[in-house]
Amino acid sequence: MVRVYNCHPFSSQLIVPIEHEPDTFCCGRDILFVISAGCKVETFNVAQNGYEPLCAFATLGKVQKITYSDIGDYLAVIEEKSKVLSLRVYFNWRKCQAKETSRVSIRMVGHALRAPFIGVPKDQMEIIEVPLSEPPVSISCCPVKGDLTVGCQNKVVLFRLKEEMVDGESPVLDFERFLIVHVALDLLEVAFCNGCLAMVADLEVLVLKLEYVQQVEGKSWLQVPQKAAPTNEGVYGVENKPAEGASLSQEQDEFVLFQGPLELLGEDASGSGVLISSEWTGMEGLNTELQSSLHLRQILYRRFAPDLSHIYLDEKTSLHSVQLLPIFSAGDLESNSSPVRKEKQVLSLFCFFSLPHIGYLYSVGNMVQELSTYSYPEKANQAVLTSQLLHVITRNNLLCYSVRCSAVAARDIDPEIDTNNKACPPFFLPVSALRMQLFIGLRAVCHSRNHLILLAKAEVNAQKRQNESKKGSPQKSRTVNNTTPITGESGWNLYCLQVIPTVQLCKEMVEYSLKYKTCSPQSYVHLLSEAHLMLKAALLDPDLGQCDSELLSAFSENCIQLGDCFSQFEMDDFHLTLPYYKMSGKSLSDLISRRLLWENEPEKFGKGFMYYLKHLVYEEIEEPLSAETANQVLQVFRLSEPTQIPHALCSPCMRNVCLRTAWDHLERLASISPSPLVTLTKAMVALRIEDQQKYQEAMGRYTEMRLVNGFVDEPNLLRHHSVVATELSHKLQRTQPGLLVVAFVALLKNDKITLAEADLFFKELCGKGDKDDEAETPQMLVDFWEATLISCTEEVMIELLLMKLVSVYLHRTVRRLKPDQKPLKTVEELISSCGHFGKIFPWIHTINASSSEPLGPSEDLQKLQSILCGPSIEITSVLHLLQHLPDDDMTGLSIHALCDTRLGKCEHVTDLLLDRCPEALLPFATCEMQQGNQPLWWKKLLPELCERTRGAGGENRILVSSLQETLAVVAAALPPLDFLRILPDDGVASFFLPHLLECSRKNSIT
């Protein structure tokens, strides 16, 4: 990877004209504040072409630290007066005149704005005194809401920026203290952004997240739950010291004990051992206390071990430059001068902090994770993080590093990143450094939109350099701390460096990367990825003020370059060719033409390009390509992967390809590597060129089962867009419907098509796609269901297919409709080949024979009866369909009687048959009145037959015959006395006596 690349990130350098030596400064979005002579504040408007003085005013005390908030347009200052540190906030400072004689009003924070405030001129500066119980150490402003955060030695005080209306006049800005966080750390710097609080001690970093949770009623203090963890008492905790510790206390006083390094992220951070408590203040917090509260959740804790290599040097190892950097959604930024609060939508949040020789960047938004580490070649005095670069100053150098914020933000914004549609370089991509810039005596740095401000002070006598105090930029306001005065300084400068436009910088990076293209493709891709992240950051951050059209054009070109890399070189991530080419917005024809022009040997289309081409041709492009583009695609496949030609020709987008050329390619491929797929593709092409002889030759080359395998290899031979039939499908429908049905059964079995798609296909194929009537279901679809049922093993699919078939058979039977074509299988073939079709009961055949239909029962009726006789159908699931079937004919009688029999209603069926079809009674009884139902012979059937025979006067031969058969069965089943008891008292002896004698004879034999 390229660790350093020779690109210059700045386009111009100006010197800010100030009369006195600056003590400190800070920046806003387009504003520069310079403090000189302790109390004088000069303001400049930092424009594209330089700077413009705005106004000047004086603070009440000597400025120690200063920060500016774009939200609210206020300046927060830590001042020293009479050796006392105070915090003051300056509003309406733009109204100060250059002569510094403007009127000024002073009030306390949170003071009631009533009568005394009314009538105060609105063109005067307003100073707000912020009283604190402890001296302030650090200050920070939230770039989202404008809230003010003050860090003291062991606590952090948070003030909410609010607007108040005074007697209906224009709103007045004020602060309300709403939370105090007590922490067991000696704080050096703090940063706050969008509910995330970062705190830095000497060698410890703690990041908290404020979240709303339901709290217990009556509690006004919330103690963050702690896990067992190392404490700050040294190697042993206060209560866990060994017993002999007291005797060794004098010896231990001679040693310094250090804790080991520790990193805890996310939920694990609660085990840091740092005690934290929150104290609610302010009226608003008290009013909502019983409903909800802010819970402090630790999300990041890191502890460093001291750098003992510098133990003999006059410098101290400690953390500095803590910063929380948000990335907003586009369009959420206010105008430059508007002080009105407007809450922005934070998409991603990042935390940066630094040691003297190494910096750390974490994501603390949707995920908590370390993104990058930055190793400095020399001791760093201060660092400033932006969405595109990290700027670090040492004693005599300005260092610039790439950052990975845009890689995380892009994934937070767009869930399609890392899919086939979009891509972005990973956030774990190694960082790189840009060209080092030489400056003499750098002291402080601050970032202002498209400019970088540097303070340099040259030293004449440098025999002994004092330790520099920490310089922090806790927020986007980029606070720059005051430095300790150094004697002997004779020169100073305040530089204003204009950051080079993103597009120009990326062009330089691309030009620089060309030197690695041949010798180190990985480094070439790395530099292009760096440029991609630069452009992505500019597109995500409208505050950079870049031209959208120029950025989008550069971004598109960069996507093409990255796509070319992954398509041309042999890389593990060759699949990234697809999303990068798609993001470029270029057409397939343009990309193919570019590759053909590059390659001296056109065969060398890389794996990545072929992956991209196959995905588009096979899966994405729906509309037909132009003839020129289709022929180009075919040429690419011929040169690179000839075996893919059949798949390409079957794609619906290749419809305009030259068929003669395609046939020649297939002939050549068939001679080298014959297969059913190649043969079927030749048959398809032959149909399209209307050559029936070639079609017949191709289809006769293999058996039907081998051809089915070819259809499974390429389903587009039969259908396009899942449900649109091809010419080959229409041909098979007319000539080989069985092959077409079996092919779709195989496609369904191999998950190449769903059952719903197959249903739509056959309806469209048979011209009944717009008809939902079950009776209008095409017979080929019914054949497909029957064939699928034969081979299916899934219970859910079996139930679904049975219901579909029952519904179709039933509707056709009710309406006496015939199939639109001859079924592929008869009921006998289905019974013999499919276990879900049962053998039709004999008594059903008797009912069918009694039907008045001249041609006998229809094929659909017999298939319906066979399914109802089978073991798989759940009879209760089809009862709702029987409502449409009348029972006034033999057809309806057979189905209703069959369903009632399967439900165990034999007595009811007996009555039906006695009334409607007595000739089927004995076959029914013989079939159904067995084992547990055998008593029905003498309890139900015999009494009913006796009664009805008596009523008919013995004239009904069918009843008499049925009665004799019943008596024979009962006589064989019962002993003589039981048989005698069930005989009717008024029966004719000559009719019943032979059966009684037969019963006695069989009983005597047994």
Tab-separated table of C-alpha atoms in Angstrom, residues 148 482 748 863 885:
chain	number	residue	atom	x	y	z
A	148	LEU	CA	-22.267	24.695	25.662
A	482	ASN	CA	-3.375	29.585	24.501
A	748	LEU	CA	-39.324	-26.326	-10.071
A	863	LYS	CA	-59.581	-37.986	-11.138
A	885	LEU	CA	-71.657	-29.058	-6.326
